[in-house]
Tab-separated table of N, CA, C and O in Angstrom:
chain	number	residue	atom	x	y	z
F	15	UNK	N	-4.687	-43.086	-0.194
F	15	UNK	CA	-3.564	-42.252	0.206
F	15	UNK	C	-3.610	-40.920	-0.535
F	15	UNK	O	-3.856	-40.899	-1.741
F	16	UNK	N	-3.383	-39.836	0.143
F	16	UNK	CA	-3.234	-38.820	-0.770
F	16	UNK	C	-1.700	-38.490	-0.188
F	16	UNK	O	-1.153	-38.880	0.844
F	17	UNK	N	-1.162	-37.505	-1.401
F	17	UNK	CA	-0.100	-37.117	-1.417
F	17	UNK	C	0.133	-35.469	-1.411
F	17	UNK	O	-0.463	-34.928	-2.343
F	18	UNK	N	0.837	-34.609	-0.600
F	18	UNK	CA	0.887	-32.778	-0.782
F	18	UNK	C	2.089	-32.604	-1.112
F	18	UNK	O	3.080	-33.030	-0.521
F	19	UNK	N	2.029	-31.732	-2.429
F	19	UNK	CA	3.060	-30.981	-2.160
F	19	UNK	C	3.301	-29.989	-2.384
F	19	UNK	O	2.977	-29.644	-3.521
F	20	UNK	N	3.951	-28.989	-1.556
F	20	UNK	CA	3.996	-27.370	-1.297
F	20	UNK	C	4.860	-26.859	-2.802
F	20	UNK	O	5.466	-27.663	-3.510
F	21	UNK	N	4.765	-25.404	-3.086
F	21	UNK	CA	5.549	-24.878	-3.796
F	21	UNK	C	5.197	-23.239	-3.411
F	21	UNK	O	4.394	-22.799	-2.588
F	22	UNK	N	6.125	-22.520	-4.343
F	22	UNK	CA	6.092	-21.396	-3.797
F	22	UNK	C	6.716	-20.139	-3.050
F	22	UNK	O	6.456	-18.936	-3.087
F	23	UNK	N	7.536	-20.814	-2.438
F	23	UNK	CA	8.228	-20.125	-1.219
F	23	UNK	C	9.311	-19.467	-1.999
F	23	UNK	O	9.699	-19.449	-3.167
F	24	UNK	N	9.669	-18.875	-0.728
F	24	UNK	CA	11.496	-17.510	-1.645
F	24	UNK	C	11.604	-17.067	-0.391
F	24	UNK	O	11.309	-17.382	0.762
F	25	UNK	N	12.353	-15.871	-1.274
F	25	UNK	CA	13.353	-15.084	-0.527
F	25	UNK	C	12.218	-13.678	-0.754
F	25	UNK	O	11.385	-13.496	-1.642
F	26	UNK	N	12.475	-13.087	0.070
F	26	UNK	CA	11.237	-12.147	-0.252
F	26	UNK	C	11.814	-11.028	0.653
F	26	UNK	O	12.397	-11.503	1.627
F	27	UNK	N	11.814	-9.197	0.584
F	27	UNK	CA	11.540	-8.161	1.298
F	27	UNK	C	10.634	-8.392	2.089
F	27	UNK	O	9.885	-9.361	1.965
F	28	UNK	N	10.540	-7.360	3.223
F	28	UNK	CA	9.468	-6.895	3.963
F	28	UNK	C	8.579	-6.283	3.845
F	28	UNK	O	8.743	-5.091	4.106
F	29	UNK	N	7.470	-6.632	3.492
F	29	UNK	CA	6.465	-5.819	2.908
F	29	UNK	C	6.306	-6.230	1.696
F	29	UNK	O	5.620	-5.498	0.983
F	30	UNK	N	6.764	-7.259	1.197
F	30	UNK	CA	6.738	-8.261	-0.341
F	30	UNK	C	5.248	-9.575	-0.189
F	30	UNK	O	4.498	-9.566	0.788
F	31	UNK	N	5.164	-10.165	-0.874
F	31	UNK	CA	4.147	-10.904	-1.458
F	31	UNK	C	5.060	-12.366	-2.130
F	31	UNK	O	5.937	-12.487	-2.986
F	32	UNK	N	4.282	-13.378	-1.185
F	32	UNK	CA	4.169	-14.504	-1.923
F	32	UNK	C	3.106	-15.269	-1.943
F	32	UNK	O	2.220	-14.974	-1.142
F	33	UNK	N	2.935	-16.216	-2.669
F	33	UNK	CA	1.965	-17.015	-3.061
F	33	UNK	C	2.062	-18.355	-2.956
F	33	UNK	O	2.395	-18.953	-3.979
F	34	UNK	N	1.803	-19.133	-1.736
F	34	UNK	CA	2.297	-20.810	-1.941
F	34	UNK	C	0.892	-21.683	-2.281
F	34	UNK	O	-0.308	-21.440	-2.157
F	35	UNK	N	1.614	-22.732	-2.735
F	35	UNK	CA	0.258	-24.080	-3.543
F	35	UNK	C	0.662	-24.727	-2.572
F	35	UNK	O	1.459	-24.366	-1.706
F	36	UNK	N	-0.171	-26.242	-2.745
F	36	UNK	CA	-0.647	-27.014	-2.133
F	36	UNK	C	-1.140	-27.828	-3.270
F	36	UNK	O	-2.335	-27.728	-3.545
F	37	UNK	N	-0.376	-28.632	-3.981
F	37	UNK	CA	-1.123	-29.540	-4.567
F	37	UNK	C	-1.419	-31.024	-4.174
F	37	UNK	O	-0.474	-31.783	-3.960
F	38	UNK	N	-2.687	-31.442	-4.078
F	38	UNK	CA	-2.729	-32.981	-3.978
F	38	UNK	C	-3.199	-34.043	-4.655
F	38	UNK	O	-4.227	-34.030	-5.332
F	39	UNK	N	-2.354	-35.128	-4.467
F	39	UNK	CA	-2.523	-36.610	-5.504
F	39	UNK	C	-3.063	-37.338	-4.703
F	39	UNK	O	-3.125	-37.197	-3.482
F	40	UNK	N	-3.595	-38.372	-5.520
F	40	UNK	CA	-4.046	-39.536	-4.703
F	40	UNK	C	-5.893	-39.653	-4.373
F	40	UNK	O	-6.722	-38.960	-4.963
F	41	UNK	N	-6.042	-40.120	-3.893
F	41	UNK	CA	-7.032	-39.916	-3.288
F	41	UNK	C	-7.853	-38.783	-2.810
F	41	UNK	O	-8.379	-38.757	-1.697
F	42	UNK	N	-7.966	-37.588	-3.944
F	42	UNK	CA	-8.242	-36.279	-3.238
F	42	UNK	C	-10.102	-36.137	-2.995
F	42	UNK	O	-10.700	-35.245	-2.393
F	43	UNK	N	-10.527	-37.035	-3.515
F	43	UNK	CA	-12.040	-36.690	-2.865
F	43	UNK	C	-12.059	-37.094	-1.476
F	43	UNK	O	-12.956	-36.463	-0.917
F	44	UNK	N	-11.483	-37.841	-0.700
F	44	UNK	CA	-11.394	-37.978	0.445
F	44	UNK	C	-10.639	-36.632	1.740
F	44	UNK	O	-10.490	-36.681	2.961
F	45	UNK	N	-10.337	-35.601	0.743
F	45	UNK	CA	-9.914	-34.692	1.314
F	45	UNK	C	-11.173	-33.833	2.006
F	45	UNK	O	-12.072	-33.453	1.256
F	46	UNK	N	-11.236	-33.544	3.352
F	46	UNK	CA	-12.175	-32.812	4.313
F	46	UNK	C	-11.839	-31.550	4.062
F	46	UNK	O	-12.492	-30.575	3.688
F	47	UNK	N	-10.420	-31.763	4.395
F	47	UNK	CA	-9.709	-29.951	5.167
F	47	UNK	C	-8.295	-29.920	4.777
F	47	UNK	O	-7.742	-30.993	4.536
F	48	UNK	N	-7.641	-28.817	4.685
F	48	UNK	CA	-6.886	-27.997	4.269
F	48	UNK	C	-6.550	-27.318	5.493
F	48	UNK	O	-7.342	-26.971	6.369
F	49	UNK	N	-4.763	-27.096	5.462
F	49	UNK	CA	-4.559	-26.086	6.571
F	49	UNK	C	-2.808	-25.856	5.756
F	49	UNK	O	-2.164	-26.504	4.931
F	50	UNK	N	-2.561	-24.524	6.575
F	50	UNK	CA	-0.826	-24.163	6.647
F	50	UNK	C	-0.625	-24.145	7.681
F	50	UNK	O	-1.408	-23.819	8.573
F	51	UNK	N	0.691	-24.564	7.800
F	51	UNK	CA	1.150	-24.736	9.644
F	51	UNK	C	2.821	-23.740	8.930
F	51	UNK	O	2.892	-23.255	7.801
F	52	UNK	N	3.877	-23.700	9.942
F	52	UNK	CA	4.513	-23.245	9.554
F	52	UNK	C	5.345	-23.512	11.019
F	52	UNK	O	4.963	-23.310	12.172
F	53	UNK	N	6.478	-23.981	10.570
F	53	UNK	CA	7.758	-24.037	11.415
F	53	UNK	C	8.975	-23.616	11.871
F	53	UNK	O	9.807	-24.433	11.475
F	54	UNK	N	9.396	-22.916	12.384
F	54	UNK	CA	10.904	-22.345	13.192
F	54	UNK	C	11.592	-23.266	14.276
F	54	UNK	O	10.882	-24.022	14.939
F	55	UNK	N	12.934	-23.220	14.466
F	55	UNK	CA	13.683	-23.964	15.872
F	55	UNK	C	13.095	-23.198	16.836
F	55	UNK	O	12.853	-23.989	17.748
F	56	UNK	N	12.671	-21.943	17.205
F	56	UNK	CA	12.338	-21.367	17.898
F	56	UNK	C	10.970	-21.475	18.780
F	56	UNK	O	10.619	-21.565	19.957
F	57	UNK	N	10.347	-21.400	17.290
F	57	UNK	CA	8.601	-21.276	17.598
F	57	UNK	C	8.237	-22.947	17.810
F	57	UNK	O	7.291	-23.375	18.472
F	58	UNK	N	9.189	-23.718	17.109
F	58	UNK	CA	8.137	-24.725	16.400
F	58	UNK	C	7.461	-24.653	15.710
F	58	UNK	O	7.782	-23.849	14.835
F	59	UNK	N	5.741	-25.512	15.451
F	59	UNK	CA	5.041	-25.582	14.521
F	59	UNK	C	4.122	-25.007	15.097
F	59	UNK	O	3.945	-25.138	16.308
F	60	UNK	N	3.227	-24.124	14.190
F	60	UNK	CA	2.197	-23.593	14.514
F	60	UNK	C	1.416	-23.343	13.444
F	60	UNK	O	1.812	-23.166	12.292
F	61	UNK	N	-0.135	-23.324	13.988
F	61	UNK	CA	-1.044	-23.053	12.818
F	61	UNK	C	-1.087	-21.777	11.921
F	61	UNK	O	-0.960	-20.728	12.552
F	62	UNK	N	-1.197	-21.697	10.959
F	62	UNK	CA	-1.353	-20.163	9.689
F	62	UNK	C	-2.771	-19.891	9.395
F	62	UNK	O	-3.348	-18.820	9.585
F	63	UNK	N	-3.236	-20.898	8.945
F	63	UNK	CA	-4.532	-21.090	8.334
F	63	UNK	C	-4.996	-22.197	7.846
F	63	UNK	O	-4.222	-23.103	7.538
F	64	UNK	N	-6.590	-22.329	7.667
F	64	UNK	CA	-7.255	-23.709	7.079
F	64	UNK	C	-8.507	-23.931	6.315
F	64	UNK	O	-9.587	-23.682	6.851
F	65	UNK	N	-8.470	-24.184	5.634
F	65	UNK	CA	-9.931	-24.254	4.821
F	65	UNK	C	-10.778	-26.092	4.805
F	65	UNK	O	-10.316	-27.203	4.546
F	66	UNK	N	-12.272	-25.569	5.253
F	66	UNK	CA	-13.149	-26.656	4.727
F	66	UNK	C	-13.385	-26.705	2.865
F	66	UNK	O	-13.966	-25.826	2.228
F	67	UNK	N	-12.769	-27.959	2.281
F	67	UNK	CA	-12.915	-28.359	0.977
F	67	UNK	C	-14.913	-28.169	0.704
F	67	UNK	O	-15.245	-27.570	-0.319
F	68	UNK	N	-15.598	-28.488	1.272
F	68	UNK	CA	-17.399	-28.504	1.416
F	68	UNK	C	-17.567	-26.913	1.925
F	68	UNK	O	-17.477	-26.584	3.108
F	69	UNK	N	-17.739	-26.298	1.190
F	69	UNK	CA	-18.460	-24.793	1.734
F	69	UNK	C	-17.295	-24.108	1.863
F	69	UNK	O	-17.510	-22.933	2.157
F	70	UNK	N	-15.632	-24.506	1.711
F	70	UNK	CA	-14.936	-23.263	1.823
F	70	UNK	C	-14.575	-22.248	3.023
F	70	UNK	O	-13.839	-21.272	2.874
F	71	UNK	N	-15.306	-22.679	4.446
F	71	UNK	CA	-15.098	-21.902	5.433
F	71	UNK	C	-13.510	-21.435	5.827
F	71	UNK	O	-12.598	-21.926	5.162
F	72	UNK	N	-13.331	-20.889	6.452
F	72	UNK	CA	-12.148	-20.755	6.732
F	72	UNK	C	-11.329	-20.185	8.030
F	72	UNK	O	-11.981	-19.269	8.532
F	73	UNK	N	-10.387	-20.378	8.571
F	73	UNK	CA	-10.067	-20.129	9.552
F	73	UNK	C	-8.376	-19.508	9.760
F	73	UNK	O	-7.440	-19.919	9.073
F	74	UNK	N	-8.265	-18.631	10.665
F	74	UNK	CA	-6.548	-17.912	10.203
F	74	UNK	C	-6.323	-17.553	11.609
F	74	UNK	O	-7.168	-16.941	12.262
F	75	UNK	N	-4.743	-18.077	12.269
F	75	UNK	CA	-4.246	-17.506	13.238
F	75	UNK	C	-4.180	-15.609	13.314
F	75	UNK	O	-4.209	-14.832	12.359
F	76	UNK	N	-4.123	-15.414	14.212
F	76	UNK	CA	-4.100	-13.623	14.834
F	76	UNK	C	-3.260	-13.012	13.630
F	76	UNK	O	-3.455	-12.008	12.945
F	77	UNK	N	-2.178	-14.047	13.615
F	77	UNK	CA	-0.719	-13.261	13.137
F	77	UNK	C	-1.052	-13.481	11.402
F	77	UNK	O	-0.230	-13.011	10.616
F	78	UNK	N	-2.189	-14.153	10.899
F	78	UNK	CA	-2.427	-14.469	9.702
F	78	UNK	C	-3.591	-13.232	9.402
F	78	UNK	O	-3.562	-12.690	8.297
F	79	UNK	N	-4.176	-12.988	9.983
F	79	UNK	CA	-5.595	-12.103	9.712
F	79	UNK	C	-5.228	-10.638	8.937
F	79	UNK	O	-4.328	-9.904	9.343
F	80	UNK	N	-6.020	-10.350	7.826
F	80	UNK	CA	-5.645	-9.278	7.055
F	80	UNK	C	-4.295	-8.949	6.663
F	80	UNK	O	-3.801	-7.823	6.600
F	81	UNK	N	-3.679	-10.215	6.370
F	81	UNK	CA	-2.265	-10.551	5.786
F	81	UNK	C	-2.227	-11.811	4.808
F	81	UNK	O	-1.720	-11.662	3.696
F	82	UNK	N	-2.625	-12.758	5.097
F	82	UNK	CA	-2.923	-13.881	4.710
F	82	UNK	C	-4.189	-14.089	4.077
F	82	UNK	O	-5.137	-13.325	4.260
F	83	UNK	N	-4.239	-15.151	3.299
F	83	UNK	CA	-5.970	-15.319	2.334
F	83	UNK	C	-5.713	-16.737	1.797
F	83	UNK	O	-4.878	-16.880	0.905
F	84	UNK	N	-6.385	-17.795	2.290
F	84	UNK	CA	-6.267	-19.134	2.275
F	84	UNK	C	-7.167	-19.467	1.456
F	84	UNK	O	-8.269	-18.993	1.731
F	85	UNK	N	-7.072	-20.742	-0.353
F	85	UNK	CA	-7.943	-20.587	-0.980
F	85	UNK	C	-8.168	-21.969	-1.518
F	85	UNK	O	-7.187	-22.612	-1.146
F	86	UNK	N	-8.712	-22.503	-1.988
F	86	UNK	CA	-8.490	-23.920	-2.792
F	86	UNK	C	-9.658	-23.989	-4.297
F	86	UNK	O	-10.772	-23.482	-4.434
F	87	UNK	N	-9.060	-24.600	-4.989
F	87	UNK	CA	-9.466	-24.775	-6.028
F	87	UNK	C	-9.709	-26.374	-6.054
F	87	UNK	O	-8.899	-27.215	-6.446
F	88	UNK	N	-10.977	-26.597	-5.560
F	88	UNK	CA	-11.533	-28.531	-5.986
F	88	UNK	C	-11.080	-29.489	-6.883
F	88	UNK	O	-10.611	-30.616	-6.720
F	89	UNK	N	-11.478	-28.337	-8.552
F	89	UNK	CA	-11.183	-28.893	-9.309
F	89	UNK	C	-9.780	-29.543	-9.864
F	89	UNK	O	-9.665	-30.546	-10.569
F	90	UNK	N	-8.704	-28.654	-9.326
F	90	UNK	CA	-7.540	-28.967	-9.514
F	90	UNK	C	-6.448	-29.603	-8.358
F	90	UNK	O	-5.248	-29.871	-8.295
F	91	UNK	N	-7.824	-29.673	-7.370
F	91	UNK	CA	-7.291	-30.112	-6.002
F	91	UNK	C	-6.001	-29.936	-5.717
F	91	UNK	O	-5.083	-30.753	-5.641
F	92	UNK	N	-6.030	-28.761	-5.564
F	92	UNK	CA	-4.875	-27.325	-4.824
F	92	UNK	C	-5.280	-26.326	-3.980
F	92	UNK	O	-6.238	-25.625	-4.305
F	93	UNK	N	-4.510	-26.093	-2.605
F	93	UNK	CA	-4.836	-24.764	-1.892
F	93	UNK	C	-3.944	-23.937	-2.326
F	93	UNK	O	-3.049	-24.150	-3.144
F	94	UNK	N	-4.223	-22.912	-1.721
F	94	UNK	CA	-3.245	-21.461	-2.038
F	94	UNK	C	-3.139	-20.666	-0.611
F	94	UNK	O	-4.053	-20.770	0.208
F	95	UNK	N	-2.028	-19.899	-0.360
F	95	UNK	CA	-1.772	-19.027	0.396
F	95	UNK	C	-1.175	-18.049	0.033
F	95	UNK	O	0.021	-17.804	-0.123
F	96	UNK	N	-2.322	-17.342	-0.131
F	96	UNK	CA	-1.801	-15.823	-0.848
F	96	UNK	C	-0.921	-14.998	0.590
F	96	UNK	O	-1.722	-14.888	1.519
F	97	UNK	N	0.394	-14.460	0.930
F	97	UNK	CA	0.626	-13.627	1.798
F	97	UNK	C	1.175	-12.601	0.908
F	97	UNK	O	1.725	-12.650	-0.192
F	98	UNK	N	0.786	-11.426	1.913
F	98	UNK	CA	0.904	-10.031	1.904
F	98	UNK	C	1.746	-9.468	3.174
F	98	UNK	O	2.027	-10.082	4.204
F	99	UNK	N	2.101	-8.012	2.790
F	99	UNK	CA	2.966	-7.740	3.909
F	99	UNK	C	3.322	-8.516	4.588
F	99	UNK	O	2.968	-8.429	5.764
F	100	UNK	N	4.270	-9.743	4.133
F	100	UNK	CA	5.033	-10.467	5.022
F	100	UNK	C	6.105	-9.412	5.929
F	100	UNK	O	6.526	-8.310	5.578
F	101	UNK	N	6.374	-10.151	7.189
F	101	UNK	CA	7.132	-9.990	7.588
F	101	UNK	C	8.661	-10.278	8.186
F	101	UNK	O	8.486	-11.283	8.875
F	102	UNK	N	9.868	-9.969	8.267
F	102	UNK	CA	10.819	-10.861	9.152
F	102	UNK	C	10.044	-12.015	9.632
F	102	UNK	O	10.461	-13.122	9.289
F	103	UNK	N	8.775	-11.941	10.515
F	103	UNK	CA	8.612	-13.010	11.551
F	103	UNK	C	7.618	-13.964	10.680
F	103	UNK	O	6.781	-14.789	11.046
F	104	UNK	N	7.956	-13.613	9.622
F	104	UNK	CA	6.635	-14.692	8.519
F	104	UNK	C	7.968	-16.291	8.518
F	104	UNK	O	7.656	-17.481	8.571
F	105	UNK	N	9.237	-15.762	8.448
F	105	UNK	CA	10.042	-16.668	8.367
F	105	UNK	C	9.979	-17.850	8.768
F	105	UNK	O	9.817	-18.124	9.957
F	106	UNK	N	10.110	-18.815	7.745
F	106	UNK	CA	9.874	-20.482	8.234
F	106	UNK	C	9.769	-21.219	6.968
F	106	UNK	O	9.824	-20.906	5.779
F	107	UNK	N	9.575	-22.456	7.721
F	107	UNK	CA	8.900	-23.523	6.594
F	107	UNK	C	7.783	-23.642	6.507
F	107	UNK	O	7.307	-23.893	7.614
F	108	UNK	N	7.157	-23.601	5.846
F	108	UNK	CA	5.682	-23.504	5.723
F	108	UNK	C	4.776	-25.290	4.879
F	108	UNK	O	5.024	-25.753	3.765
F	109	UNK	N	4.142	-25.650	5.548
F	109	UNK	CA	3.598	-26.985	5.263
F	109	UNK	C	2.318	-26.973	4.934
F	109	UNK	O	1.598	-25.993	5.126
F	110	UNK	N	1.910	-28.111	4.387
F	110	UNK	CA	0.572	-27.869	4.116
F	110	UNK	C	-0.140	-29.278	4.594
F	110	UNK	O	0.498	-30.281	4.271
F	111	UNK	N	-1.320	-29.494	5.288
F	111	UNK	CA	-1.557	-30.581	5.763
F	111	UNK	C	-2.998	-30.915	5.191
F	111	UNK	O	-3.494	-29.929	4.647
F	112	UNK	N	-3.910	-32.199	5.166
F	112	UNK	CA	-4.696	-32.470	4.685
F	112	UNK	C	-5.771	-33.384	6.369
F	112	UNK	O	-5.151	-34.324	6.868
F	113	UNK	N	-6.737	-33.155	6.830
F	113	UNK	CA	-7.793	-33.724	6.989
F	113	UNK	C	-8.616	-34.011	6.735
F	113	UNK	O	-9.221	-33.167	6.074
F	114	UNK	N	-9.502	-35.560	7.017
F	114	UNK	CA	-10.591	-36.308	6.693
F	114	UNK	C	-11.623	-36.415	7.228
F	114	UNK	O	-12.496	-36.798	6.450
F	115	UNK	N	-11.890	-36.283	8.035
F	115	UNK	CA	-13.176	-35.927	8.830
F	115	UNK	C	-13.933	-34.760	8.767
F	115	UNK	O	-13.554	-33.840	9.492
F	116	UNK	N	-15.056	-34.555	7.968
F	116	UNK	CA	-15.800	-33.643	7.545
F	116	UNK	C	-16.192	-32.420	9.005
F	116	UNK	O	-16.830	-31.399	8.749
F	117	UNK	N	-15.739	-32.702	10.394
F	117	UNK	CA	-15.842	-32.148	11.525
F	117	UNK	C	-14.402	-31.575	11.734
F	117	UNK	O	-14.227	-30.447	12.195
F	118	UNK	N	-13.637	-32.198	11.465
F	118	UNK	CA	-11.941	-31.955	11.776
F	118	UNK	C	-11.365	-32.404	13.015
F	118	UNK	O	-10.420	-31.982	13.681
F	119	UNK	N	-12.354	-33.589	13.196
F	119	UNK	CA	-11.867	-34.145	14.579
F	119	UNK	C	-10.930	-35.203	14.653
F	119	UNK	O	-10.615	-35.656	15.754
F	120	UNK	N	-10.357	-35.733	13.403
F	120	UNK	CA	-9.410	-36.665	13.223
F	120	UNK	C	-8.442	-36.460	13.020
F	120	UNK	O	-7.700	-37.442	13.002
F	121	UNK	N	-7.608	-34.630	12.644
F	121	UNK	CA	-6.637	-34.235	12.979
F	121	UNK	C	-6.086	-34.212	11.615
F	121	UNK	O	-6.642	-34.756	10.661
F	122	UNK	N	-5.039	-33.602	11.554
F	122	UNK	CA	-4.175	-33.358	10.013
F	122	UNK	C	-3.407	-34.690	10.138
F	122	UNK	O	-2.499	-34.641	10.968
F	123	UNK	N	-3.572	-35.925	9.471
F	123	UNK	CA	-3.079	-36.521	8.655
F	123	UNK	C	-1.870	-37.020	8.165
F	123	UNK	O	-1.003	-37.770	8.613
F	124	UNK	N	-2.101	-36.209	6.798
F	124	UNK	CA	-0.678	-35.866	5.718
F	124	UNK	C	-0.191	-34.733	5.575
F	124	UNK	O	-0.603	-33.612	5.875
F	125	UNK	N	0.792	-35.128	5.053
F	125	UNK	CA	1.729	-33.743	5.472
F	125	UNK	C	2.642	-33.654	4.200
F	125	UNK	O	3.224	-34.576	3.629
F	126	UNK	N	2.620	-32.183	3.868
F	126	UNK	CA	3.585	-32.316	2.800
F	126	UNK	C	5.074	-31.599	3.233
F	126	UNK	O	5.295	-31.004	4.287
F	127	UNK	N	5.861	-31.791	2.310
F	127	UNK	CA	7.249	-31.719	3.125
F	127	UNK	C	7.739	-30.838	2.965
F	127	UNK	O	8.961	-30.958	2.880
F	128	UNK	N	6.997	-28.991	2.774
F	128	UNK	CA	7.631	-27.959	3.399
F	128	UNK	C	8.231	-27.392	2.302
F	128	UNK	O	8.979	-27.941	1.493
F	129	UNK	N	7.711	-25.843	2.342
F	129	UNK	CA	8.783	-25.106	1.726
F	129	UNK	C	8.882	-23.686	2.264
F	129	UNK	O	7.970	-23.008	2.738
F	130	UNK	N	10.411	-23.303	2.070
F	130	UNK	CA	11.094	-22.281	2.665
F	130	UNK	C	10.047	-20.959	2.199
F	130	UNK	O	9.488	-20.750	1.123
F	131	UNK	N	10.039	-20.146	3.531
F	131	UNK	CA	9.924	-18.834	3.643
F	131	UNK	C	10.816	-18.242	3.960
F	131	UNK	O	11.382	-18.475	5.028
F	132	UNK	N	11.256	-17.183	3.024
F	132	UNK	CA	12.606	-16.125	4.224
F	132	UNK	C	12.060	-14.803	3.947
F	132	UNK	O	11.526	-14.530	2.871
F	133	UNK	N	12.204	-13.891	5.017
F	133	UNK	CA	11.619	-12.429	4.586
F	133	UNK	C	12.406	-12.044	5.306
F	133	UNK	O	12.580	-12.423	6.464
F	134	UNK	N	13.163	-11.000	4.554
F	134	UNK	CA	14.314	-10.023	4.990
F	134	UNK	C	13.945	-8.792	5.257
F	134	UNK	O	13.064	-8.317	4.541
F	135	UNK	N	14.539	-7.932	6.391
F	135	UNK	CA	14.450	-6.849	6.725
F	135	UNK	C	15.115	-6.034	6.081
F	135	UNK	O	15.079	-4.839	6.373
């Protein structure tokens, strides 16, 4: 079993900077992949970004690209989401999920239980 859990989040300006973790327990050599999803009543859930734990690749929605920078540290088996120029529409909960399948075909997993983004205009 592994276990996530987010930290990080605030209250933040427009055009401000935060930084969320991702730490995980448990069973973390079994960890494949890394991702942020992020949630609204509106939007729902949707993807942010994701990293392969093996080689580090990485991957970032439209609305994440040259704003966002998705990172993990092995040793301390933690991701990071560095954001920049957030915006109003960065607003949400932001999650962090874990996959096992070295392909990513078995889907996110676990889930950790979210922490607040607010970015004010």
């Amino acid at each position: 079993q592994v276990q996530l859990v987010e930290s990080g989040g605030g209250l933040v300006q427009a055009g401000g900077s935060l930084r969320l973790s991702c730490a995980a327990s448990g069973r973390t050599d079994s960890i494949a992949g890394t991702a942020w999803f992020r949630q609204t009543p509106v939007k729902g859930r949707e993807f942010v970004a994701a990293i392969r734990w093996s080689g580090g690749r990485t991957y970032y929605a439209d609305s994440a690209k040259g704003r966002f920078t998705i990172s993990r540290d092995n040793a301390k088996a933690t991701m990071y989401l560095q954001m920049n120029n957030l915006k109003p529409e960065d607003t949400a909960v932001y999650y962090c999920a874990a996959d096992f399948t070295l392909d990513g075909s078995g889907g996110y997993k676990n889930w950790g239980q979210g922490t607040q983004v607010t970015v004010s205009s």
